[in-house]
Coordinates of C-alpha atoms and ligand atoms in Angstrom, one line a residue:
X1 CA 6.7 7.1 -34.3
X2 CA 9.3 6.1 -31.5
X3 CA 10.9 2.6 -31.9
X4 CA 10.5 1.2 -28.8
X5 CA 12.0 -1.7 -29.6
X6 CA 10.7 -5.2 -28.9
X7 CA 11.2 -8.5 -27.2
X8 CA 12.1 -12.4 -28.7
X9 CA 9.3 -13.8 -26.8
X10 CA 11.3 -17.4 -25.5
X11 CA 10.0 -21.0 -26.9
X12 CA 11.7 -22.7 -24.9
X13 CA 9.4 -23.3 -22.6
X14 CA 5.2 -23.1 -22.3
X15 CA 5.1 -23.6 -18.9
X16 CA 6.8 -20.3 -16.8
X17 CA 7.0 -22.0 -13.2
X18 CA 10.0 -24.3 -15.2
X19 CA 12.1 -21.5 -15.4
X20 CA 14.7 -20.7 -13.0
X21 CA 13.9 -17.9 -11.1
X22 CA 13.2 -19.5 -7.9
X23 CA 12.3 -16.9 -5.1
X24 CA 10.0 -13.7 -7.0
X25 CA 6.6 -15.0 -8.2
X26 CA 5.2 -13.8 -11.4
X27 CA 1.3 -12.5 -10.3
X28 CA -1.2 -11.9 -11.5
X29 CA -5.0 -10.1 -11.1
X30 CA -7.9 -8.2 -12.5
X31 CA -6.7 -4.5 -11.7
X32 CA -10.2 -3.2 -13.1
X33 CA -13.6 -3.8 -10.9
X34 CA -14.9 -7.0 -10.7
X35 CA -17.8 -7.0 -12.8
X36 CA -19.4 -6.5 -16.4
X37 CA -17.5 -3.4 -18.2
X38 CA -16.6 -2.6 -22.0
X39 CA -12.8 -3.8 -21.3
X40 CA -11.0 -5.4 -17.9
X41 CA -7.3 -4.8 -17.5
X42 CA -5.4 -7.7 -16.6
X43 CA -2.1 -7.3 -15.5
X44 CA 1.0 -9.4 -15.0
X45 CA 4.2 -9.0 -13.5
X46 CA 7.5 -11.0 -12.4
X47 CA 11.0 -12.4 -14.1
X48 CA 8.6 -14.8 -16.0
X49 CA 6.2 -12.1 -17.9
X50 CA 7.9 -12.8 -21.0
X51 CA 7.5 -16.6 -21.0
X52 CA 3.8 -16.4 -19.9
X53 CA 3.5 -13.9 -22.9
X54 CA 4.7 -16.4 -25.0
X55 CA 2.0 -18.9 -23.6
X56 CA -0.2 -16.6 -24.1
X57 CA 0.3 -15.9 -28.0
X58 CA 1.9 -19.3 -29.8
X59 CA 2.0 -17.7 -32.7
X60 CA 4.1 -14.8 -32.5
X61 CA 7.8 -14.5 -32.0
X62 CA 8.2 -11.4 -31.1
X63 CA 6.4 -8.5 -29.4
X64 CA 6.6 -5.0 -29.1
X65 CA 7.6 -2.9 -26.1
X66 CA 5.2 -0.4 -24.6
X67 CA 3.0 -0.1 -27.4
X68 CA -0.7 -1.3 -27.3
X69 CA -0.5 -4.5 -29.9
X70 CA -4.2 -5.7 -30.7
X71 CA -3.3 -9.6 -30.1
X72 CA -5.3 -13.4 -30.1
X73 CA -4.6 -15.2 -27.1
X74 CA -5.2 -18.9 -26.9
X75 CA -5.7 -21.3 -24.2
X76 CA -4.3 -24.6 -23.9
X77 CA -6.3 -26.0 -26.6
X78 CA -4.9 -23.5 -29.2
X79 CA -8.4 -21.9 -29.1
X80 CA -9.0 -18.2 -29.3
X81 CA -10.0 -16.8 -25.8
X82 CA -10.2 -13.6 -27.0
X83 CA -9.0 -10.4 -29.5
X84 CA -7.2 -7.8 -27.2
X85 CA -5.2 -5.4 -26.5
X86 CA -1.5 -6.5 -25.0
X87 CA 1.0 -3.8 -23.4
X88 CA 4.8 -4.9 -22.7
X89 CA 6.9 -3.1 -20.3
X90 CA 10.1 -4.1 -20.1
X91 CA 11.3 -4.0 -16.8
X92 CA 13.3 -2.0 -14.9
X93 CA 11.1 0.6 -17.1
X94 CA 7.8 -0.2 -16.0
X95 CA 5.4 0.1 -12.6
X96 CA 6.7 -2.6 -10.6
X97 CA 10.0 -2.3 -11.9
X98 CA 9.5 -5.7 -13.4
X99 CA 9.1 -7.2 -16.6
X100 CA 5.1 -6.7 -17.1
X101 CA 2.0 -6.5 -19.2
X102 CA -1.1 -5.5 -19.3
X103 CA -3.8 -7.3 -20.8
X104 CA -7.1 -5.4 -22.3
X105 CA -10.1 -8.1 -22.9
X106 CA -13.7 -7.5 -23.2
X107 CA -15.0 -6.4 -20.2
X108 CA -16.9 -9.9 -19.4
X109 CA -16.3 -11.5 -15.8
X110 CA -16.5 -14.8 -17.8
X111 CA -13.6 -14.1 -20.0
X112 CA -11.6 -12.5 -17.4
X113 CA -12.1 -15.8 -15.3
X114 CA -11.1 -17.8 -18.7
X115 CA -8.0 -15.4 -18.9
X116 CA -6.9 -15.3 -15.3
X117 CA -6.8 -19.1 -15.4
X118 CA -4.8 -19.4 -18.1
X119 CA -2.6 -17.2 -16.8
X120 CA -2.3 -19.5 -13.6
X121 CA -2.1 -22.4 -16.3
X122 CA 1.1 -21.0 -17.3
X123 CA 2.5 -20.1 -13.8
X124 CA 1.3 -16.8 -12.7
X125 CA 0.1 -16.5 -9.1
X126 CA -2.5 -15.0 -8.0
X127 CA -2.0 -11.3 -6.7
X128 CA -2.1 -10.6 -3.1
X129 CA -3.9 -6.9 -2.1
X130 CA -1.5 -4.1 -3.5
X131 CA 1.1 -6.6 -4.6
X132 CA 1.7 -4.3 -7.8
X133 CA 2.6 -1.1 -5.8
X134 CA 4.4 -3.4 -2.9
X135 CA 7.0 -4.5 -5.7
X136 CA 7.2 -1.4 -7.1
X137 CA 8.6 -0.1 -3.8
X138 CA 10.3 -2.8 -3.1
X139 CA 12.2 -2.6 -6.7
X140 CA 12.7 1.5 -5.8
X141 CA 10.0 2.6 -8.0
X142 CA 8.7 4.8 -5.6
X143 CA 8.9 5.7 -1.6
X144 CA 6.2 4.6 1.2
X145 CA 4.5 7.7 1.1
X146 CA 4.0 8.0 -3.0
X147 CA 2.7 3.6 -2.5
X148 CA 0.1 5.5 -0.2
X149 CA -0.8 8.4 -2.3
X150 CA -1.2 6.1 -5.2
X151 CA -3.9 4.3 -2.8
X152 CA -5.7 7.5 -1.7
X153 CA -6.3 8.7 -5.0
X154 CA -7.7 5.1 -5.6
X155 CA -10.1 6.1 -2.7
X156 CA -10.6 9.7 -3.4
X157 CA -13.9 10.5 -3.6
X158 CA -14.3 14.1 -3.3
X159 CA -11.7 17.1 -4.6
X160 CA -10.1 17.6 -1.5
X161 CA -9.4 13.7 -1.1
X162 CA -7.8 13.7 -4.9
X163 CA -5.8 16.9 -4.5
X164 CA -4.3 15.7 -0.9
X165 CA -3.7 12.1 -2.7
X166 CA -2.1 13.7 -5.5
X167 CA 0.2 15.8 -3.4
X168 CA 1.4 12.6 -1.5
X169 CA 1.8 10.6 -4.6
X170 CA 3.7 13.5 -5.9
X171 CA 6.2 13.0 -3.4
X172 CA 5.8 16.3 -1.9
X173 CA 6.2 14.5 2.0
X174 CA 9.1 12.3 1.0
X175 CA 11.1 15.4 0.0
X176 CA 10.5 17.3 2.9
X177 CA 11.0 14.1 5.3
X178 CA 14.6 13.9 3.3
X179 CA 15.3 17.5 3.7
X180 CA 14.8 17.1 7.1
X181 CA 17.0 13.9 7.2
X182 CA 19.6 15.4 5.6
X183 CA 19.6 18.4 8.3
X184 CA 20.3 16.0 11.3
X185 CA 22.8 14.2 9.3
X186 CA 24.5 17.7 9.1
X187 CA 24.1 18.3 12.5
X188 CA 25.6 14.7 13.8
X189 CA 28.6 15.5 11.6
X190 CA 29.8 18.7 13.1
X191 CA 28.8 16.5 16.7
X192 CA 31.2 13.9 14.9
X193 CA 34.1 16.6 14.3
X194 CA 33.5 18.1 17.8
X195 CA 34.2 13.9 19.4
X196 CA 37.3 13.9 16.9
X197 CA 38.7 17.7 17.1
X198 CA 38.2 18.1 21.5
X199 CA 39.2 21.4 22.6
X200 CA 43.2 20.9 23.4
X201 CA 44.7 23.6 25.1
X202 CA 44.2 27.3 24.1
X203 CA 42.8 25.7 20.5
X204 CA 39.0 25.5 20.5
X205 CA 37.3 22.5 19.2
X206 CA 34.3 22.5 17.5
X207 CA 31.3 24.7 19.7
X208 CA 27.7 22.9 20.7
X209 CA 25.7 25.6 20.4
X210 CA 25.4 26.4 16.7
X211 CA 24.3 22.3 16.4
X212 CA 22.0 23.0 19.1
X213 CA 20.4 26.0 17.2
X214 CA 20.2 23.6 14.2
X215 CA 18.5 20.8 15.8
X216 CA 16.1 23.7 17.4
X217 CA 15.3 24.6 13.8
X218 CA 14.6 20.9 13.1
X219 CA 12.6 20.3 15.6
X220 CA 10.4 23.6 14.9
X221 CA 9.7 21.9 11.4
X222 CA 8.5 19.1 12.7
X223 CA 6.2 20.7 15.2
X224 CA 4.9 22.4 11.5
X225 CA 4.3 18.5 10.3
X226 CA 2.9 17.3 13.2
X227 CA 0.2 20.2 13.3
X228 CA -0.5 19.7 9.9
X229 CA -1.9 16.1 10.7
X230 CA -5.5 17.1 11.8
X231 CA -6.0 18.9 8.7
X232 CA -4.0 16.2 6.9
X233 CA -6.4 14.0 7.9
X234 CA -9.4 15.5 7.3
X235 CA -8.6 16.0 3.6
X236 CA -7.7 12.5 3.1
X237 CA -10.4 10.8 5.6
X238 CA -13.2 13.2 5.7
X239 CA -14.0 15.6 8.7
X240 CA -15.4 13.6 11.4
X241 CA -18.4 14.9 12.9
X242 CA -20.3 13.7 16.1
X243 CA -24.1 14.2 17.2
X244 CA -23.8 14.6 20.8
X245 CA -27.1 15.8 23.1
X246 CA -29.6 14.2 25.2
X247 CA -32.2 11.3 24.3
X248 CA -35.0 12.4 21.9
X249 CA -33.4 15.5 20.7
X250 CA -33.0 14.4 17.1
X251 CA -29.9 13.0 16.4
X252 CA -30.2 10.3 14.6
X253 CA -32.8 12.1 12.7
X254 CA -30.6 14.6 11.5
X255 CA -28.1 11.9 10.3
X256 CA -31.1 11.2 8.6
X257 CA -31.3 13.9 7.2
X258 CA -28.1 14.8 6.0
X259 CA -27.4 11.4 4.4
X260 CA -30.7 11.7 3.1
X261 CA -32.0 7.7 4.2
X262 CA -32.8 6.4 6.6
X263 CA -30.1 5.1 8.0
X264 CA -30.0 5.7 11.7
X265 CA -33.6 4.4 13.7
X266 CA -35.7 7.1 14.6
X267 CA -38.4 6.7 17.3
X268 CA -39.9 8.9 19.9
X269 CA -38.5 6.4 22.8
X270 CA -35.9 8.3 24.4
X271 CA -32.7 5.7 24.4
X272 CA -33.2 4.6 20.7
X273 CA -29.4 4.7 19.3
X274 CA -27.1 2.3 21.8
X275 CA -24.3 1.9 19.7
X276 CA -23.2 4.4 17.4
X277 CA -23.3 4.4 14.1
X278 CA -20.7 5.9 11.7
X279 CA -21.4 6.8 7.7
X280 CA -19.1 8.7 5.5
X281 CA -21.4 11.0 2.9
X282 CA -20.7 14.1 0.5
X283 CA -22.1 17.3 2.0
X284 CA -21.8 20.1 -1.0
X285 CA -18.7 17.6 -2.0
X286 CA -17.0 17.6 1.0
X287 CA -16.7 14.4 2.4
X288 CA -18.0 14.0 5.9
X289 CA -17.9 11.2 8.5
X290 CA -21.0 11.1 10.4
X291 CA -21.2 9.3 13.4
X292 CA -24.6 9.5 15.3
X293 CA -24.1 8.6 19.2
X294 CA -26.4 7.1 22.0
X295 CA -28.5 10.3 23.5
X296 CA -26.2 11.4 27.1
X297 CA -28.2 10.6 30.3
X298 CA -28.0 9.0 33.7
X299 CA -28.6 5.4 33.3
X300 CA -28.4 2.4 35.1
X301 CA -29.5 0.2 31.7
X302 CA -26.6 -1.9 31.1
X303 CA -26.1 -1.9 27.1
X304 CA -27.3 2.1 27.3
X305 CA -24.5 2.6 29.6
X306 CA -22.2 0.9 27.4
X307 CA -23.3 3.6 24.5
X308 CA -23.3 6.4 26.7
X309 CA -19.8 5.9 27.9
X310 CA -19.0 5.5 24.0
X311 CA -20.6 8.8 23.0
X312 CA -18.1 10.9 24.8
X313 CA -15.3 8.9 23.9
X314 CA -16.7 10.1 20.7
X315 CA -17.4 13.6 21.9
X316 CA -13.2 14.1 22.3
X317 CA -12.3 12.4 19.5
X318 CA -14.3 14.2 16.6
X319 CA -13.0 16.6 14.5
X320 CA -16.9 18.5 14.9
X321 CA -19.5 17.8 17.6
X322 CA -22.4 18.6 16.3
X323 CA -24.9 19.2 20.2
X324 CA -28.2 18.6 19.6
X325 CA -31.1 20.3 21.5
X326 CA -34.9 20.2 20.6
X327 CA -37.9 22.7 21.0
X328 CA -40.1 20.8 22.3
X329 CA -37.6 20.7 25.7
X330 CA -38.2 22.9 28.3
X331 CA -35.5 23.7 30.7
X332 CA -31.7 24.4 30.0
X333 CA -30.1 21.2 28.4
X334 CA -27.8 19.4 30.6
X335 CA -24.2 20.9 29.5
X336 CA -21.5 19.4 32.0
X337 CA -20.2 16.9 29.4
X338 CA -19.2 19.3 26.9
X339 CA -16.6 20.7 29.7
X340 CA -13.1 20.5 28.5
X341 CA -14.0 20.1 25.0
X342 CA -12.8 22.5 22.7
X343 CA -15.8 25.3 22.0
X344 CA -14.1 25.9 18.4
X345 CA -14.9 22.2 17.6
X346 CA -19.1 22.6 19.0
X347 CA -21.9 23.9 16.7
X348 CA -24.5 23.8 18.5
X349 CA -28.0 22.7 17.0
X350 CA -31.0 23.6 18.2
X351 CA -33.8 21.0 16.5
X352 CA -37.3 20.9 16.1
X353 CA -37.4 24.2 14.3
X354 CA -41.1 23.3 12.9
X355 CA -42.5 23.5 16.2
X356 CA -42.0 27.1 16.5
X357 CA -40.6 29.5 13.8
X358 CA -40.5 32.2 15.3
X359 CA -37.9 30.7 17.6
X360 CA -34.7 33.3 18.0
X361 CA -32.0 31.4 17.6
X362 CA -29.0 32.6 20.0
X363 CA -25.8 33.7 18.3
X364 CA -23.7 30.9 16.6
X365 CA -26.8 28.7 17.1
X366 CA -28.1 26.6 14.3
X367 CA -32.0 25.9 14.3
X368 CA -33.3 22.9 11.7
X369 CA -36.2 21.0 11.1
X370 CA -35.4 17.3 10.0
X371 CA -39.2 17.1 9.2
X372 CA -39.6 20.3 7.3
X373 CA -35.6 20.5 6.1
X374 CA -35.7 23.7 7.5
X375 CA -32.0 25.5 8.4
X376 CA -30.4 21.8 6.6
X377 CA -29.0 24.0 3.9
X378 CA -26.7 26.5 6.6
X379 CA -26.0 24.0 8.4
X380 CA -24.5 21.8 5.9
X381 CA -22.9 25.2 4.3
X382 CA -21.0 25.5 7.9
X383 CA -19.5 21.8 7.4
X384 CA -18.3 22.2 4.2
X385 CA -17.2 25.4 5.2
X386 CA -15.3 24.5 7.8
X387 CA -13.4 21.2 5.9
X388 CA -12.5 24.2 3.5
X389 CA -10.7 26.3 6.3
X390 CA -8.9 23.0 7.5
X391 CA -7.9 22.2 4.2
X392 CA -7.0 25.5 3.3
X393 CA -4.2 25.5 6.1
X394 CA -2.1 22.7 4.2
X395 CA -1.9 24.7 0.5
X396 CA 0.9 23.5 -1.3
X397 CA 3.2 22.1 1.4
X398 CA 3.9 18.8 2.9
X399 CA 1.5 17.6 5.5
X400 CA 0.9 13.7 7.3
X401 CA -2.2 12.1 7.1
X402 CA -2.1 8.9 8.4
X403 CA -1.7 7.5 11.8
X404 CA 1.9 6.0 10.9
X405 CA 3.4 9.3 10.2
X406 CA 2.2 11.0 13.2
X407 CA 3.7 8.2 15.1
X408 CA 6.9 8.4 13.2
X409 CA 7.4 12.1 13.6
X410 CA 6.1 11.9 17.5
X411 CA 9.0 9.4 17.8
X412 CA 11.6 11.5 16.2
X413 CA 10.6 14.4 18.1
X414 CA 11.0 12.6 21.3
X415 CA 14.6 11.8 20.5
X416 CA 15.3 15.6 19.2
X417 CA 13.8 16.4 23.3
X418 CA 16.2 13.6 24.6
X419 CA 19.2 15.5 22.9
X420 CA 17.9 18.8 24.1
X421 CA 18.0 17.2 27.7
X422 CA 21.1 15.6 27.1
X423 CA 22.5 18.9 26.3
X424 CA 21.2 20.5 29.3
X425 CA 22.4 17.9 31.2
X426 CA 26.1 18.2 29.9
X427 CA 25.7 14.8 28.5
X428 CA 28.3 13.0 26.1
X429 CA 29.2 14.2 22.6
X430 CA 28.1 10.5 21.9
X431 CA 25.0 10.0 23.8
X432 CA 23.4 13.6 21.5
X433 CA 25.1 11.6 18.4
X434 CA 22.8 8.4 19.6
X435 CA 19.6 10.7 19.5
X436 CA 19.8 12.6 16.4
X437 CA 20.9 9.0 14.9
X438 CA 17.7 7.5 16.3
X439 CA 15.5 10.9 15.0
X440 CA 16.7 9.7 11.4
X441 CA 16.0 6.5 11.9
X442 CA 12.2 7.8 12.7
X443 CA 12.1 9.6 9.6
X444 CA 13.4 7.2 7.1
X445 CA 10.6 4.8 8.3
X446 CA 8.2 7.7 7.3
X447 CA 9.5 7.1 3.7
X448 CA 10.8 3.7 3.3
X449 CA 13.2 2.0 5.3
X450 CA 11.2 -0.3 7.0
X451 CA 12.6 -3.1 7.9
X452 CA 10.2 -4.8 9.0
X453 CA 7.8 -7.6 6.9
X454 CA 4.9 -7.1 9.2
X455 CA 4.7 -3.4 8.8
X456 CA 4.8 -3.6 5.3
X457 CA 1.8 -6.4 5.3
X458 CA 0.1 -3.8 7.5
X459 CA 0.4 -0.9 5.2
X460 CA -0.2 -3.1 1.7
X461 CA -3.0 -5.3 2.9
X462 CA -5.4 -1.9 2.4
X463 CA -5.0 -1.8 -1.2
X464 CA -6.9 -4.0 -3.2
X465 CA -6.1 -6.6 -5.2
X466 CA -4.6 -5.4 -8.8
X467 CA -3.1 -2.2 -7.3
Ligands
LIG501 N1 -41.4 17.9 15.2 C1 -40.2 17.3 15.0 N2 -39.9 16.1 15.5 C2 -38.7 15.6 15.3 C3 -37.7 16.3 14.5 N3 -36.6 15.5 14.4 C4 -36.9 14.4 15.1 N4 -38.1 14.4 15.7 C5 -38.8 13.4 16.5 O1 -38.1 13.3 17.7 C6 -38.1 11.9 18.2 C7 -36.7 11.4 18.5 O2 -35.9 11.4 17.3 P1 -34.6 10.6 17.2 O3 -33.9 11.0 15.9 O4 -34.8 9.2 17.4 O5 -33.8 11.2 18.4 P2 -32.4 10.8 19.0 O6 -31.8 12.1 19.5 O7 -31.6 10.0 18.0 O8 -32.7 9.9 20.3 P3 -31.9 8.8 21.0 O9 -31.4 7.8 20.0 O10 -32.9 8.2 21.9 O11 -30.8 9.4 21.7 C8 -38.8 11.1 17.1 O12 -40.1 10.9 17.4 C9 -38.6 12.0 15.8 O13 -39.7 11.8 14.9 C10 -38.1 17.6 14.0 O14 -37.3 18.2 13.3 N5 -39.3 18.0 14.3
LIG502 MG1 -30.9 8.1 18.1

């Protein structure tokens, strides 16, 4: 076997808030779930992992590096807590980049309490939400977009979430965004040489328009990335689908239906639903966000109002409207909200099925019973179908999935379009440098250089503790 080598764990000192590093905390957290299990992982990290090691295990004077060592560990009375299994990293070769080690107890909440306040015994602090990954980044371990990836594949829950979180941990995004960097960087240089090398006489400086074909070529890449975000989206978040129709038509029986419970309330007062109501479920593995709206009609009710003006907000926003109409209606259904909306994004359902089966549905139209289950089974088929032709659009390239890169990218493509005015506009050399320098700027935030404490609160705060 490999030597990894191990570490004098210091006696100095039992107590690691003694020591002298005064400014980076040593945490620690449960980073298994909270609850009964055959083994918890604990882990620790910070300058004083060694010394709260050493706490941990009075007897030994040494330990070895990154290789699971089955271990006693005592509390302050020198009694046993527990056997378990202790891994050392040594940092800057470890997660966070740290010192660090994990600790493998029995999978009892009580011992894991017992543990953890040991730990804080012997100066650990408590973890904050994503504290692991935040160092990690901080320490260079990894960029933004990999911290995120990591906390997607957390959350996956279906194979489209883990195979979208695995490409972003992967770093697939980060290299692209770099590429891209690097491109404007190119193209303020030869802007740079053009300031310093002016045209003089009958000698030609450096020409414009071969930067302005590069920055074209840039900007056309990050009209790709910024299309890719709806699909992006709906890989890592689940395809967002709306019921949308009249009162009584069945909506929030069919949400019903397909969460199978009975989640929504179902009655045969027209105006049930008021305020919507939004559950993520698997349809065929594909995971779907329902969200069943208050039933569209004039209304002078004020809290129906209020729901009604929220169900076409809805109506744009969705990824899928599903419009529900019902048999037992007679009379074309009142259409005039749908206008503007894109048709590609409307399937429209026809309801009540079991009250006539010999119904002929038109084409494209979907007929279901939520009583008899009748027509569920196409219809669910067209959902998952449909997150499959979205997700099918991204295949193995980079794509942006959350709301802070499609602002980032929106931003950088607004200063590319000030440097294409500028150029029209016969603008200064300097004045196109200032653009393409503020596009980069844009970018790097995508990955990393965030300067900005709040931000990074913002995107950490969504992990959970241990992570
Ligand atoms: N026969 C039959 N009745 C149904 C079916 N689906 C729903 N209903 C009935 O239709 C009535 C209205 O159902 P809801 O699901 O509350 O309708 P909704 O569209 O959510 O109505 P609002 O919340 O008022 O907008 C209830 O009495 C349901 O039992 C169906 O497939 N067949
Ligand atoms: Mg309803």
């Amino acid at each position: 076997m490999r030597n990894l080598g191990s570490i004098n764990l210091p006696r100095q000192s039992n107590h690691a808030s003694e020591n002298s590093h005064e400014h980076v905390t040593t945490i620690a957290a449960l980073a298994t779930a909270p609850g009964k299990g055959a083994v918890a992982v604990i882990r620790v990290s910070g300058p004083d992992a060694a010394h709260v090691l050493a706490g941990l295990l009075p007897t030994r004077d040494k330990f070895p590096i990154r290789r699971a060592t089955l271990a006693k560990v005592y509390d302050y009375h020198q009694e046993v807590i527990d056997e378990v299994l202790v891994i050392y990293f040594h940092g800057p070769a470890s997660f966070t980049g740290e010192d660090s080690f994990e600790i493998h107890p029995h999978g009892s909440p009580f011992i894991v309490q017992k543990l953890l306040a040991r730990l804080y015994e012997l100066g650990c602090t408590p973890a904050k939400p994503g504290e692991f990954t935040r160092r990690a980044f901080l320490n260079g371990k990894m960029d933004l977009t990999a911290a995120e990836g990591i906390q997607q594949l957390v959350d996956s829950n279906s194979e489209h979430q883990w195979k979208a979180a695995r490409q972003l941990a992967s770093g697939i995004l980060k290299d692209h965004i770099e590429a891209l960097r690097a491109d404007i960087i190119g193209a303020m240089a030869y802007l740079e040489a053009r300031i310093d090398f002016p045209d003089e006489g009958d000698v030609k400086g450096v020409e414009l328009d071969p930067i302005v074909d590069k920055v074209k070529a840039i900007d056309s890449s990050l009209v790709a990335l910024e299309k890719s975000y709806d699909s992006g989206k709906i890989a890592s978040s689940g395809l967002t689908v709306a019921l949308i129709g009249a009162p009584n038509r069945g909506k929030s029986s069919l949400m019903n239906a397909i969460l199978k419970k009975n989640r929504a309330i179902v009655t045969d007062i027209a105006g049930t639903t008021r305020d919507y109501i939004e559950e993520s479920c698997l349809v065929n593995g594909r995971l779907i966000r329902l969200i069943d709206t208050a039933g569209i009609r004039k209304t002078e009710e004020t809290v129906e109002k209020i729901g009604v003006t929220a169900s076409q907000e809805i109506l744009k926003s969705a990824d899928v409207v599903l419009f529900v109409s019902a048999l037992d209606v007679e009379g074309a259904e009142d259409t005039t909200y749908l206008e503007g909306i894109d048709d590609a994004k409307i399937i429209r359902v026809v309801n009540k099925y079991d009250l006539n089966f010999h119904y002929e549905p038109k084409p494209g139209e979907f007929p279901v019973s939520c009583i008899s289950g009748a027509g569920l089974e196409s219809l669910k088929a067209e959902l998952s179908a449909r997150v499959d032709r979205s997700v099918a659009t991204i295949g193995n390239q980079a794509f942006i999935s959350t709301p802070r890169h499609l602002h980032a990218i929106r931003q950088a493509r607004k200063a590319l379009q000030g440097f294409f005015a500028g150029n029209e506009d016969g603008a200064f050399d300097e004045m196109l440098a200032f653009e393409l320098q503020s596009a980069v700027s844009q970018l790097s935030s995508v990955i990393g250089s965030v300067d900005h404490e709040d931000l990074l609160d913002k995107i950490f705060s969504d992990f959970c503790v241990g992570k």
